[in-house]
mmCIF file of C-alpha atoms in Angstrom:
data_model
loop_
_atom_site.group_PDB
_atom_site.id
_atom_site.type_symbol
_atom_site.label_atom_id
_atom_site.label_comp_id
_atom_site.label_asym_id
_atom_site.label_seq_id
_atom_site.Cartn_x
_atom_site.Cartn_y
_atom_site.Cartn_z
ATOM 1 C CA MET A 1 117.516 121.995 112.367
ATOM 2 C CA HIS A 2 114.859 121.834 109.838
ATOM 3 C CA ASP A 3 114.685 120.778 106.417
ATOM 4 C CA THR A 4 113.314 123.489 104.697
ATOM 5 C CA ASP A 5 117.026 125.470 105.822
ATOM 6 C CA LEU A 6 120.239 125.198 104.063
ATOM 7 C CA GLY A 7 121.580 122.803 106.759
ATOM 8 C CA PRO A 8 124.339 122.155 108.127
ATOM 9 C CA GLY A 9 126.512 122.815 105.799
ATOM 10 C CA ARG A 10 129.694 120.696 104.492
ATOM 11 C CA PRO A 11 132.731 119.261 107.012
ATOM 12 C CA ASP A 12 136.294 121.265 106.169
ATOM 13 C CA ALA A 13 138.938 118.919 105.634
ATOM 14 C CA ASP A 14 139.705 118.943 109.931
ATOM 15 C CA GLU A 15 136.330 117.857 110.869
ATOM 16 C CA CYS A 16 137.180 114.023 110.232
ATOM 17 C CA LEU A 17 140.251 111.410 109.174
ATOM 18 C CA PRO A 18 140.836 112.370 105.640
ATOM 19 C CA TYR A 19 139.769 108.435 104.624
ATOM 20 C CA TYR A 20 136.608 109.631 105.064
ATOM 21 C CA PHE A 21 136.369 112.135 102.211
ATOM 22 C CA GLN A 22 135.845 109.005 100.092
ATOM 23 C CA TYR A 23 132.674 109.040 100.699
ATOM 24 C CA ILE A 24 131.665 112.656 102.341
ATOM 25 C CA LYS A 25 132.950 113.954 98.197
ATOM 26 C CA LEU A 26 129.776 111.127 96.996
ATOM 27 C CA VAL A 27 127.238 113.166 99.014
ATOM 28 C CA PRO A 28 125.651 115.789 97.025
ATOM 29 C CA ASP A 29 125.179 118.784 97.430
ATOM 30 C CA GLY A 30 120.764 119.222 99.549
ATOM 31 C CA HIS A 31 120.448 119.114 102.883
ATOM 32 C CA VAL A 32 122.509 115.830 104.323
ATOM 33 C CA VAL A 33 120.166 115.051 107.137
ATOM 34 C CA THR A 34 116.823 115.054 103.356
ATOM 35 C CA LEU A 35 119.187 112.594 102.608
ATOM 36 C CA LEU A 36 119.634 110.146 104.568
ATOM 37 C CA ALA A 37 115.102 110.642 105.628
ATOM 38 C CA ARG A 38 115.296 110.127 102.189
ATOM 39 C CA GLN A 39 117.716 107.216 101.437
ATOM 40 C CA ILE A 40 115.564 105.107 103.449
ATOM 41 C CA ALA A 41 112.505 104.630 100.912
ATOM 42 C CA GLU A 42 114.615 104.084 99.005
ATOM 43 C CA SER A 43 117.173 101.875 99.576
ATOM 44 C CA ALA A 44 114.216 99.530 100.877
ATOM 45 C CA ALA A 45 113.160 100.254 97.393
ATOM 46 C CA PHE A 46 116.095 98.982 95.438
ATOM 47 C CA LEU A 47 116.757 95.777 97.958
ATOM 48 C CA ALA A 48 113.478 94.464 97.479
ATOM 49 C CA ALA A 49 114.034 93.649 94.184
ATOM 50 C CA PHE A 50 116.582 91.024 95.172
ATOM 51 C CA THR A 51 116.052 87.042 95.531
ATOM 52 C CA PRO A 52 116.697 85.373 98.989
ATOM 53 C CA GLU A 53 119.393 83.953 96.653
ATOM 54 C CA ARG A 54 120.813 87.069 95.186
ATOM 55 C CA ALA A 55 120.634 88.822 98.460
ATOM 56 C CA LEU A 56 123.345 85.735 99.159
ATOM 57 C CA TRP A 57 125.119 85.719 95.800
ATOM 58 C CA ARG A 58 129.101 86.320 96.749
ATOM 59 C CA GLU A 59 130.851 87.624 94.690
ATOM 60 C CA ALA A 60 134.504 86.162 95.512
ATOM 61 C CA PRO A 61 135.323 84.341 98.879
ATOM 62 C CA GLY A 62 135.356 86.418 102.368
ATOM 63 C CA GLU A 63 133.412 89.719 100.255
ATOM 64 C CA TRP A 64 130.166 90.380 101.640
ATOM 65 C CA ASN A 65 127.402 89.826 100.298
ATOM 66 C CA ILE A 66 123.554 92.196 100.372
ATOM 67 C CA VAL A 67 122.547 90.925 103.238
ATOM 68 C CA GLU A 68 125.773 91.680 105.249
ATOM 69 C CA ILE A 69 126.389 95.119 103.493
ATOM 70 C CA VAL A 70 122.797 95.339 104.387
ATOM 71 C CA GLY A 71 123.748 94.346 108.655
ATOM 72 C CA HIS A 72 127.041 96.476 108.144
ATOM 73 C CA LEU A 73 125.247 99.427 107.223
ATOM 74 C CA ALA A 74 123.028 99.235 110.031
ATOM 75 C CA ASP A 75 125.877 97.863 112.816
ATOM 76 C CA ALA A 76 127.836 101.596 111.244
ATOM 77 C CA GLU A 77 124.835 103.538 111.637
ATOM 78 C CA ARG A 78 125.080 102.829 115.390
ATOM 79 C CA VAL A 79 128.230 103.081 115.781
ATOM 80 C CA PHE A 80 128.659 106.466 114.141
ATOM 81 C CA GLY A 81 125.055 108.341 115.750
ATOM 82 C CA TYR A 82 126.254 107.253 118.919
ATOM 83 C CA ARG A 83 129.951 109.251 118.108
ATOM 84 C CA ALA A 84 127.217 111.971 116.416
ATOM 85 C CA LEU A 85 125.124 111.700 120.492
ATOM 86 C CA ARG A 86 129.008 111.958 122.023
ATOM 87 C CA ILE A 87 130.200 114.882 120.118
ATOM 88 C CA ALA A 88 126.849 117.081 120.325
ATOM 89 C CA ARG A 89 126.153 116.727 123.267
ATOM 90 C CA ALA A 90 129.917 117.688 124.458
ATOM 91 C CA ASP A 91 130.637 114.118 126.315
ATOM 92 C CA PRO A 92 134.804 114.270 125.349
ATOM 93 C CA ALA A 93 135.547 110.851 126.538
ATOM 94 C CA MET A 94 137.528 109.286 124.079
ATOM 95 C CA TRP A 95 135.706 106.564 122.127
ATOM 96 C CA THR A 96 137.343 102.729 121.527
ATOM 97 C CA GLY A 97 137.336 101.398 118.195
ATOM 98 C CA VAL A 98 135.238 98.941 116.435
ATOM 99 C CA GLU A 99 136.501 96.981 114.247
ATOM 100 C CA PHE A 100 133.306 95.962 111.398
ATOM 101 C CA ALA A 101 134.597 93.063 109.418
ATOM 102 C CA ASP A 102 134.370 91.375 113.447
ATOM 103 C CA TYR A 103 130.567 92.977 114.250
ATOM 104 C CA ALA A 104 130.150 91.311 110.652
ATOM 105 C CA ALA A 105 130.957 88.109 111.527
ATOM 106 C CA ALA A 106 129.738 88.226 115.242
ATOM 107 C CA ALA A 107 126.222 88.810 113.559
ATOM 108 C CA ASN A 108 125.431 85.993 111.116
ATOM 109 C CA PHE A 109 123.627 88.279 109.150
ATOM 110 C CA GLN A 110 123.377 85.871 106.743
ATOM 111 C CA GLU A 111 121.469 84.221 107.999
ATOM 112 C CA ARG A 112 118.611 86.217 108.412
ATOM 113 C CA PRO A 113 115.817 87.498 105.557
ATOM 114 C CA LEU A 114 117.439 90.311 103.498
ATOM 115 C CA GLY A 115 113.327 92.372 104.348
ATOM 116 C CA ASP A 116 114.839 91.466 107.924
ATOM 117 C CA VAL A 117 117.858 93.489 107.956
ATOM 118 C CA VAL A 118 116.029 96.804 105.486
ATOM 119 C CA ALA A 119 113.584 96.846 108.047
ATOM 120 C CA GLU A 120 117.131 97.015 110.637
ATOM 121 C CA TYR A 121 118.614 99.182 108.771
ATOM 122 C CA ALA A 122 115.672 101.516 107.654
ATOM 123 C CA THR A 123 114.153 101.778 111.172
ATOM 124 C CA VAL A 124 118.324 102.852 112.700
ATOM 125 C CA ARG A 125 118.489 104.899 110.400
ATOM 126 C CA ALA A 126 115.236 107.058 111.105
ATOM 127 C CA ALA A 127 115.845 106.536 114.368
ATOM 128 C CA PHE A 128 119.777 108.794 113.455
ATOM 129 C CA VAL A 129 117.605 110.849 110.876
ATOM 130 C CA ALA A 130 114.930 112.149 114.503
ATOM 131 C CA PHE A 131 117.963 112.603 116.246
ATOM 132 C CA LEU A 132 120.148 115.065 113.868
ATOM 133 C CA ARG A 133 116.714 117.263 113.220
ATOM 134 C CA GLY A 134 116.658 117.359 117.572
ATOM 135 C CA LEU A 135 120.005 119.271 117.216
ATOM 136 C CA ASP A 136 120.267 123.119 116.949
ATOM 137 C CA ALA A 137 123.132 124.763 115.341
ATOM 138 C CA ALA A 138 125.152 124.387 118.615
ATOM 139 C CA ALA A 139 124.812 120.827 117.748
ATOM 140 C CA TRP A 140 126.225 121.083 114.936
ATOM 141 C CA GLU A 141 128.750 123.312 115.244
ATOM 142 C CA ARG A 142 130.579 121.670 118.285
ATOM 143 C CA ARG A 143 133.692 119.238 117.930
ATOM 144 C CA ALA A 144 135.545 116.986 119.021
ATOM 145 C CA PRO A 145 138.768 116.285 120.902
ATOM 146 C CA ALA A 146 141.650 116.306 117.488
ATOM 147 C CA ASP A 147 142.203 113.040 117.725
ATOM 148 C CA TRP A 148 139.099 111.673 117.184
ATOM 149 C CA THR A 149 138.947 110.217 113.890
ATOM 150 C CA THR A 150 135.163 112.145 112.992
ATOM 151 C CA ARG A 151 134.884 115.188 114.711
ATOM 152 C CA SER A 152 131.310 117.359 114.040
ATOM 153 C CA VAL A 153 127.830 115.812 114.102
ATOM 154 C CA ARG A 154 127.849 117.375 110.158
ATOM 155 C CA ALA A 155 130.755 115.151 109.090
ATOM 156 C CA ILE A 156 129.646 112.173 110.438
ATOM 157 C CA ALA A 157 125.675 112.885 108.784
ATOM 158 C CA TYR A 158 127.608 113.281 105.060
ATOM 159 C CA ALA A 159 130.103 110.182 106.016
ATOM 160 C CA MET A 160 126.907 108.022 106.598
ATOM 161 C CA ALA A 161 125.064 109.522 104.134
ATOM 162 C CA GLY A 162 128.362 108.397 101.004
ATOM 163 C CA HIS A 163 128.797 105.380 102.938
ATOM 164 C CA GLU A 164 125.323 103.796 101.607
ATOM 165 C CA LEU A 165 125.798 105.305 98.655
ATOM 166 C CA HIS A 166 129.767 104.150 99.041
ATOM 167 C CA HIS A 167 128.363 100.541 99.651
ATOM 168 C CA LEU A 168 125.295 100.735 96.864
ATOM 169 C CA ALA A 169 127.340 101.817 94.950
ATOM 170 C CA SER A 170 129.099 98.271 95.240
ATOM 171 C CA ILE A 171 125.778 96.787 94.700
ATOM 172 C CA ARG A 172 124.857 97.789 91.173
ATOM 173 C CA ARG A 173 127.721 97.097 90.350
ATOM 174 C CA GLN A 174 127.737 92.978 91.360
ATOM 175 C CA HIS A 175 123.975 92.731 90.793
ATOM 176 C CA GLY A 176 122.742 95.331 88.089
ATOM 177 C CA GLY A 177 120.532 97.497 88.920
#
């Protein structure tokens, strides 16, 4: 699939649990892979403006700071990228659930500079984009079993694009920008 194509189209309601449409609905029209690729530089530029102190600020106790949000984005991209791989390669074995709050707690992102975590996220996203660009039409159309939470590569691609939009909008609300 090439970025000049129209893309895989938006996911249908049966391609994932309704929960994921809170993210999918945030994605503008256009080729989702083009958007995913464009988000790499746009998000890195936006996040580069935050001082180390601001990146560690919490709106409330127990809330994630900017560094932890970006680390969460990287972890989610890894997990859902793996799920997209499993669907694209017709692997029917069920995956285990993930508790992202536990991942964030174990990762200790707040001990790392924001720029390092942003670079890690950019690398993870670039790998996901490269994977998506290599898929043929059959892989985009393949579906996982009905009891999976996300059942298509395109649902995952749209959810990841919207997930980033959701979290960056949260950062903008909390910090301006």
